[in-house]
Coordinates of C-alpha atoms in Angstrom, one line a residue:
M18 CA 33.7 32.1 6.2
N19 CA 31.8 31.9 9.5
R20 CA 34.1 30.5 12.2
S21 CA 31.5 28.1 13.6
L22 CA 30.7 26.8 10.1
Q23 CA 34.4 26.3 9.3
R24 CA 34.7 24.3 12.6
H25 CA 31.8 22.0 11.6
L26 CA 33.2 21.5 8.1
N27 CA 36.6 20.6 9.5
I28 CA 35.1 18.1 11.9
L29 CA 32.9 16.7 9.2
D30 CA 36.0 16.2 7.0
F31 CA 37.7 14.4 9.8
A32 CA 34.6 12.3 10.4
L33 CA 34.5 11.2 6.8
S34 CA 38.2 10.2 6.9
S35 CA 37.6 8.4 10.2
L36 CA 34.7 6.4 8.7
W37 CA 36.7 5.5 5.6
R38 CA 39.5 4.1 7.8
R39 CA 37.0 1.6 9.1
K40 CA 35.3 1.3 5.7
G41 CA 34.6 -2.5 5.9
K42 CA 32.6 -2.4 9.0
N43 CA 30.8 0.9 8.1
L44 CA 29.9 -0.2 4.5
A45 CA 28.4 -3.4 5.9
L46 CA 26.4 -1.4 8.4
L47 CA 25.3 1.0 5.7
A48 CA 24.2 -1.8 3.5
V49 CA 22.0 -3.5 6.1
Y50 CA 20.7 -0.1 7.3
T51 CA 19.8 0.8 3.7
L52 CA 18.1 -2.5 3.1
I53 CA 15.8 -2.2 6.2
I54 CA 14.8 1.4 5.3
F55 CA 14.3 0.4 1.6
I56 CA 11.8 -2.4 2.7
I57 CA 9.9 -0.1 5.1
A58 CA 9.8 2.8 2.6
S59 CA 8.6 0.5 -0.2
I60 CA 5.7 -0.8 1.9
V61 CA 4.8 2.8 2.9
F62 CA 4.9 4.1 -0.7
F63 CA 3.0 1.1 -2.0
T64 CA 0.3 1.2 0.6
Q65 CA -0.2 5.0 0.2
A66 CA -0.3 4.7 -3.6
L67 CA -2.9 1.9 -3.4
K68 CA -5.0 3.9 -1.0
R69 CA -5.0 6.8 -3.4
E70 CA -6.0 4.6 -6.3
A71 CA -8.8 3.1 -4.3
D72 CA -10.0 6.7 -3.4
L73 CA -10.0 7.7 -7.0
V74 CA -11.9 4.5 -8.0
L75 CA -14.5 5.0 -5.3
Q76 CA -15.1 8.6 -6.4
D77 CA -17.4 7.1 -9.1
A78 CA -19.1 4.7 -6.6
P79 CA -22.7 5.4 -5.7
D80 CA -23.4 7.5 -2.7
L81 CA -25.2 4.7 -1.0
V82 CA -25.5 1.0 -1.7
V83 CA -28.5 -0.9 -0.3
Q84 CA -28.3 -4.6 0.3
R85 CA -30.9 -7.0 1.6
M86 CA -29.9 -9.2 4.5
V87 CA -31.3 -12.7 5.3
A88 CA -30.0 -14.7 8.2
G89 CA -27.1 -12.3 8.4
R90 CA -26.1 -12.9 4.8
H91 CA -26.3 -10.8 1.6
D92 CA -29.4 -11.8 -0.4
P93 CA -30.9 -10.6 -3.7
I94 CA -33.1 -7.5 -3.0
P95 CA -36.5 -7.0 -4.6
V96 CA -36.4 -4.3 -7.3
S97 CA -39.7 -3.0 -5.9
Y98 CA -37.8 -1.7 -2.9
G99 CA -36.3 0.9 -5.2
T100 CA -39.7 2.6 -5.6
G101 CA -40.1 3.1 -1.9
I102 CA -36.4 4.3 -1.5
A103 CA -36.8 6.7 -4.4
A104 CA -39.7 8.3 -2.6
I105 CA -37.5 9.3 0.4
R106 CA -36.8 13.0 0.5
G107 CA -33.2 13.7 -0.7
V108 CA -32.9 10.6 -3.0
S109 CA -32.3 11.6 -6.6
E110 CA -32.0 8.2 -8.2
V111 CA -32.2 4.5 -7.4
T112 CA -30.6 2.0 -9.8
P113 CA -30.8 -1.8 -9.5
R114 CA -27.4 -3.5 -10.0
F115 CA -26.8 -7.1 -11.1
W116 CA -23.4 -8.6 -10.3
G117 CA -21.8 -11.7 -8.9
Y118 CA -18.7 -13.9 -8.8
Y119 CA -17.7 -16.8 -11.0
Y120 CA -15.0 -19.3 -10.1
D121 CA -13.2 -20.6 -13.2
P122 CA -11.8 -24.1 -12.4
V123 CA -9.5 -24.0 -15.5
T124 CA -7.4 -21.0 -14.3
G125 CA -8.3 -21.1 -10.6
A126 CA -9.3 -17.4 -10.8
N127 CA -12.4 -15.7 -9.6
F128 CA -14.1 -13.4 -12.1
T129 CA -16.5 -10.5 -11.3
L130 CA -19.5 -10.7 -13.6
V131 CA -21.5 -7.5 -14.0
A132 CA -24.7 -6.9 -16.0
S133 CA -24.1 -4.0 -18.4
D134 CA -26.6 -1.6 -19.9
D135 CA -24.3 -1.1 -22.9
Q136 CA -26.7 -1.3 -25.9
E137 CA -23.7 -2.2 -28.2
L138 CA -23.1 -5.5 -26.3
K139 CA -24.7 -8.3 -28.3
P140 CA -26.5 -11.3 -26.8
E141 CA -24.1 -14.0 -25.5
A142 CA -21.2 -11.5 -26.0
I143 CA -19.0 -10.2 -23.2
S144 CA -16.5 -7.4 -22.5
I145 CA -13.6 -8.5 -20.4
G146 CA -10.7 -7.0 -18.5
S147 CA -7.1 -7.4 -19.5
G148 CA -6.5 -9.7 -16.6
V149 CA -9.2 -12.1 -17.7
A150 CA -7.8 -12.1 -21.3
R151 CA -4.3 -12.7 -20.1
T152 CA -5.2 -15.4 -17.6
S153 CA -7.5 -17.2 -20.0
R154 CA -5.3 -16.5 -23.0
I155 CA -8.1 -15.2 -25.2
S156 CA -8.5 -12.2 -27.4
I157 CA -11.3 -10.4 -29.3
G158 CA -13.4 -12.8 -31.3
D159 CA -12.5 -15.9 -29.2
F160 CA -15.0 -17.7 -27.0
L161 CA -15.0 -18.0 -23.2
P162 CA -17.0 -20.9 -21.9
L163 CA -18.9 -20.2 -18.6
K164 CA -21.0 -22.9 -16.8
D165 CA -24.5 -22.0 -15.8
I166 CA -26.0 -22.9 -12.5
K167 CA -26.9 -26.4 -13.9
G168 CA -23.4 -27.1 -15.0
S169 CA -24.1 -26.6 -18.7
P170 CA -21.4 -24.7 -20.6
V171 CA -22.4 -21.4 -22.3
L172 CA -20.1 -20.0 -24.9
F173 CA -19.7 -16.2 -24.8
S174 CA -17.8 -14.4 -27.6
V175 CA -15.3 -11.7 -26.6
Q176 CA -16.6 -8.5 -28.1
K177 CA -14.3 -6.1 -26.2
I178 CA -11.2 -6.0 -24.0
F179 CA -10.9 -3.1 -21.6
P180 CA -7.7 -1.1 -21.9
S181 CA -4.8 -1.8 -19.6
S182 CA -5.2 1.7 -18.1
S183 CA -8.4 0.4 -16.3
E184 CA -6.8 -2.8 -15.1
L185 CA -6.9 -1.8 -11.4
V186 CA -10.7 -1.9 -11.5
A187 CA -11.4 -4.1 -14.5
A188 CA -8.7 -6.8 -14.3
D189 CA -11.1 -9.5 -13.3
L190 CA -14.2 -8.0 -14.8
I191 CA -16.6 -9.6 -17.3
Q192 CA -19.5 -7.5 -18.5
L193 CA -22.5 -9.2 -20.2
R194 CA -26.2 -8.4 -20.9
Q195 CA -28.7 -8.5 -18.1
E196 CA -30.7 -11.3 -19.6
D197 CA -27.5 -13.4 -20.1
F198 CA -26.5 -12.7 -16.5
Q199 CA -29.9 -13.8 -15.2
R200 CA -29.9 -17.0 -17.3
L201 CA -26.3 -17.9 -16.3
F202 CA -27.0 -17.7 -12.6
D203 CA -30.8 -18.5 -12.8
F204 CA -31.2 -15.1 -11.1
P205 CA -34.8 -14.7 -9.7
A206 CA -37.0 -12.3 -11.7
G207 CA -37.8 -9.0 -10.0
R208 CA -34.6 -9.2 -7.9
A209 CA -31.3 -7.4 -8.0
T210 CA -28.0 -7.9 -6.3
D211 CA -28.2 -4.5 -4.7
L212 CA -29.5 -1.0 -5.2
A213 CA -27.3 2.0 -6.0
V214 CA -28.7 5.2 -4.5
S215 CA -27.7 8.7 -5.4
A216 CA -28.4 11.7 -3.2
G217 CA -28.6 15.3 -4.2
N218 CA -27.0 16.5 -0.9
P219 CA -24.2 14.2 0.5
A220 CA -24.7 15.7 3.9
E221 CA -28.1 14.0 4.0
L222 CA -26.8 10.5 3.4
E223 CA -26.8 9.3 7.0
T224 CA -30.4 10.6 7.4
I225 CA -31.4 8.8 4.2
A226 CA -29.7 5.6 5.4
A227 CA -31.6 5.7 8.7
K228 CA -34.9 6.2 6.8
I229 CA -34.2 3.2 4.6
V230 CA -33.5 1.0 7.6
H231 CA -36.8 2.3 9.2
D232 CA -38.9 1.6 6.1
F233 CA -37.1 -1.6 5.1
P234 CA -35.8 -3.3 8.2
D235 CA -34.3 -6.2 6.3
T236 CA -31.8 -4.0 4.4
R237 CA -28.3 -2.7 5.1
P238 CA -27.3 0.7 3.7
I239 CA -23.5 1.1 3.0
L240 CA -22.2 4.7 2.6
K241 CA -19.4 5.6 0.2
S242 CA -17.4 6.9 3.2
E243 CA -17.7 3.4 4.8
M244 CA -16.4 1.8 1.6
I245 CA -13.4 4.1 1.6
R246 CA -12.6 3.4 5.2
T247 CA -12.9 -0.4 4.6
Y248 CA -10.3 -0.2 1.8
D249 CA -8.0 1.9 3.9
S250 CA -8.3 -0.6 6.7
V251 CA -7.6 -3.6 4.3
F252 CA -4.5 -2.0 2.9
D253 CA -3.3 -1.0 6.4
W254 CA -3.8 -4.5 7.6
R255 CA -2.0 -6.0 4.6
S256 CA 1.0 -3.7 5.0
G257 CA 1.0 -4.4 8.8
M258 CA 1.1 -8.1 8.1
V259 CA 4.1 -7.7 5.8
L260 CA 5.8 -5.5 8.5
V261 CA 5.1 -8.2 11.1
V262 CA 6.8 -10.8 9.0
L263 CA 9.8 -8.5 8.6
A264 CA 9.8 -7.6 12.3
V265 CA 12.4 -10.3 13.1
A266 CA 14.8 -8.8 10.5
V267 CA 14.1 -5.3 11.8
L268 CA 14.7 -6.3 15.4
S269 CA 18.0 -8.1 14.4
F270 CA 19.2 -4.9 12.7
I271 CA 18.3 -2.8 15.7
I272 CA 20.3 -5.1 18.0
F273 CA 23.2 -5.0 15.5
A274 CA 23.1 -1.2 15.1
W275 CA 22.8 -0.7 18.9
D276 CA 25.7 -3.0 19.5
K277 CA 27.8 -1.2 16.9
A278 CA 26.9 2.2 18.2
T279 CA 27.2 1.6 21.9
G280 CA 30.2 -0.8 21.9
L281 CA 33.1 1.4 21.0
S282 CA 36.1 -0.6 19.9
A283 CA 39.5 -0.2 21.5
E284 CA 40.7 1.6 18.4
E285 CA 37.9 4.1 18.6
K286 CA 38.5 4.7 22.4
K287 CA 42.2 5.2 21.6
E288 CA 41.4 7.7 18.9
I289 CA 39.2 9.6 21.3
G290 CA 42.0 9.6 23.9
I291 CA 44.5 10.9 21.3
L292 CA 42.1 13.7 20.2
K293 CA 41.6 14.7 23.8
S294 CA 45.4 14.7 24.5
I295 CA 46.1 17.1 21.5
G296 CA 43.6 19.6 22.7
W297 CA 40.2 18.5 21.5
E298 CA 37.4 19.3 23.9
T299 CA 34.5 17.0 24.8
T300 CA 32.1 19.0 22.7
D301 CA 34.4 18.5 19.7
V302 CA 34.5 14.8 20.2
L303 CA 30.7 14.7 20.5
L304 CA 30.4 16.7 17.3
L305 CA 32.7 14.3 15.6
K306 CA 30.7 11.2 16.6
S307 CA 27.5 13.0 15.8
W308 CA 28.6 13.7 12.3
E309 CA 29.7 10.1 11.9
G310 CA 26.3 8.9 13.0
I311 CA 24.5 11.5 10.8
V312 CA 26.6 10.5 7.7
I313 CA 25.8 6.8 8.2
S314 CA 22.1 7.1 9.1
L315 CA 21.3 9.9 6.7
S316 CA 23.0 8.1 3.8
A317 CA 21.1 4.9 4.6
F318 CA 17.9 6.9 4.8
L319 CA 18.4 8.7 1.5
F320 CA 19.5 5.5 -0.3
G321 CA 16.7 3.4 1.2
V322 CA 13.9 5.9 0.4
S323 CA 15.2 6.5 -3.1
L324 CA 15.5 2.8 -3.8
G325 CA 12.0 2.3 -2.3
Y326 CA 10.6 5.0 -4.6
L327 CA 12.1 3.4 -7.7
H328 CA 11.0 -0.1 -6.6
V329 CA 7.4 0.9 -6.2
F330 CA 6.8 3.5 -8.9
F331 CA 9.1 2.2 -11.6
F332 CA 9.2 -1.6 -11.0
S333 CA 5.6 -1.9 -9.5
A334 CA 6.9 -3.2 -6.2
S335 CA 7.7 -6.6 -7.7
L336 CA 9.2 -8.0 -4.4
F337 CA 5.9 -8.0 -2.5
E338 CA 3.1 -6.8 -4.8
H339 CA 1.2 -10.1 -4.5
A340 CA 1.1 -9.8 -0.7
L341 CA -0.4 -6.3 -0.8
K342 CA -2.6 -6.3 -4.0
G343 CA -4.8 -9.0 -2.6
W344 CA -5.6 -11.1 -5.7
S345 CA -4.8 -14.8 -5.3
V346 CA -4.5 -15.9 -9.0
L347 CA -5.4 -13.0 -11.3
Y348 CA -3.0 -10.2 -10.5
P349 CA -3.6 -6.8 -12.2
E350 CA -0.7 -5.1 -14.0
F351 CA -0.7 -1.3 -13.6
K352 CA 1.6 1.6 -12.9
L353 CA 1.0 3.4 -9.7
T354 CA 0.9 7.2 -9.5
P355 CA 3.6 8.5 -7.2
V356 CA 2.2 9.5 -3.8
I357 CA 4.4 10.8 -1.0
D358 CA 3.0 11.5 2.4
P359 CA 5.4 14.0 4.1
Y360 CA 4.2 13.0 7.6
L361 CA 5.2 9.3 7.0
I362 CA 8.5 10.3 5.5
C363 CA 9.3 12.6 8.4
L364 CA 8.2 9.8 10.8
L365 CA 10.5 7.3 9.1
F366 CA 13.3 9.8 9.2
L367 CA 12.9 10.4 12.9
L368 CA 12.7 6.7 13.7
S369 CA 15.7 5.7 11.5
V370 CA 18.1 8.6 11.9
G371 CA 17.4 10.0 15.4
P372 CA 17.9 6.8 17.5
Y373 CA 21.1 5.8 15.7
V374 CA 22.7 9.2 16.1
A375 CA 21.7 9.2 19.8
A376 CA 23.1 5.7 20.2
T377 CA 26.4 6.9 18.7
V378 CA 26.8 10.1 20.8
V379 CA 26.0 8.7 24.3
P380 CA 28.9 6.1 24.5
S381 CA 31.2 8.6 22.8
W382 CA 30.4 11.1 25.5
L383 CA 31.2 8.5 28.2
A384 CA 34.5 7.7 26.5
A385 CA 35.3 11.4 26.1
T386 CA 35.0 12.1 29.8
V387 CA 37.6 9.5 30.7
D388 CA 41.2 10.6 31.3
P389 CA 43.1 10.7 27.9
D390 CA 45.9 8.5 29.2
A391 CA 43.5 5.9 30.4
A392 CA 41.6 5.9 27.1
M393 CA 44.8 5.5 25.1
R394 CA 46.0 2.6 27.3
S395 CA 42.6 0.8 27.0

């Protein structure tokens, strides 16, 4: 066996035995260290997985959404605008969309109502998401009462419940016929909530948006890329808020770890003095302490990341899913597809393992340069 490799293996074996002699303190440190990495890794995994789900959902979104703005607020847009927009070069299709929000005072949840062009949907019948069915405790054939704009209840029969596989996008969704939607909200005739625009060439979207604003100054075009950036920003903000809340715990751990790493005990100083007196060189002592730091920090990193992975992708991040999913009452239930960003994992590794190993080696180097007799008498 290579002599250098054998040297490292011998030092590693001694480092493990040295750590085990102080197992109480080291196991406590390892537990706290693992907990912090577990929390941070869980947040990273969950945020990245939600971003990926949002990207997949938005792949089916229209290339461009046109809204009408009145006094800085979103207002129903005349359907006739679609004719002028469709005449713009590069536009392949313009579709009016009818949708809105409905607050249910019984459950305290907000439902998203969308007018559907499904010909199989009967008058005063609705298709609902699994979240709506679960929150309202209804099933196919039951009735869901919704109040119209005048406060009069309208009974809608549940004709279909969307499968749980679509719960991320359809948890709070209620689909109904366009005439039922207009009657429920007393929606003005000849108006739509917004216009969905499709373009033949995605590279022309910004030019098309500029032409729409020029021809219809009271409109606001929203590109698909802007929607994706908005979702990314929202998830980044939510994960950042959770990390801020945990900042005190993280800071406490950093202080604890630094104190442990930099404040060598009398027993550890005596051990270094004995090793120096029996022929160990300073480089050997540094290797020993480096291996001790690597064993603790690398074990905590591997345990923390593995537990975070299991927590997010097998247990749906149950500890803080409500803080990151964003629904206040109606929470969707879905399994996330595992997503691992190598850059973020490497960054977490460098920020968790590197500083601790460095904080372990520096004070050990200072102790190793002291005369062995003085170290053993300290």
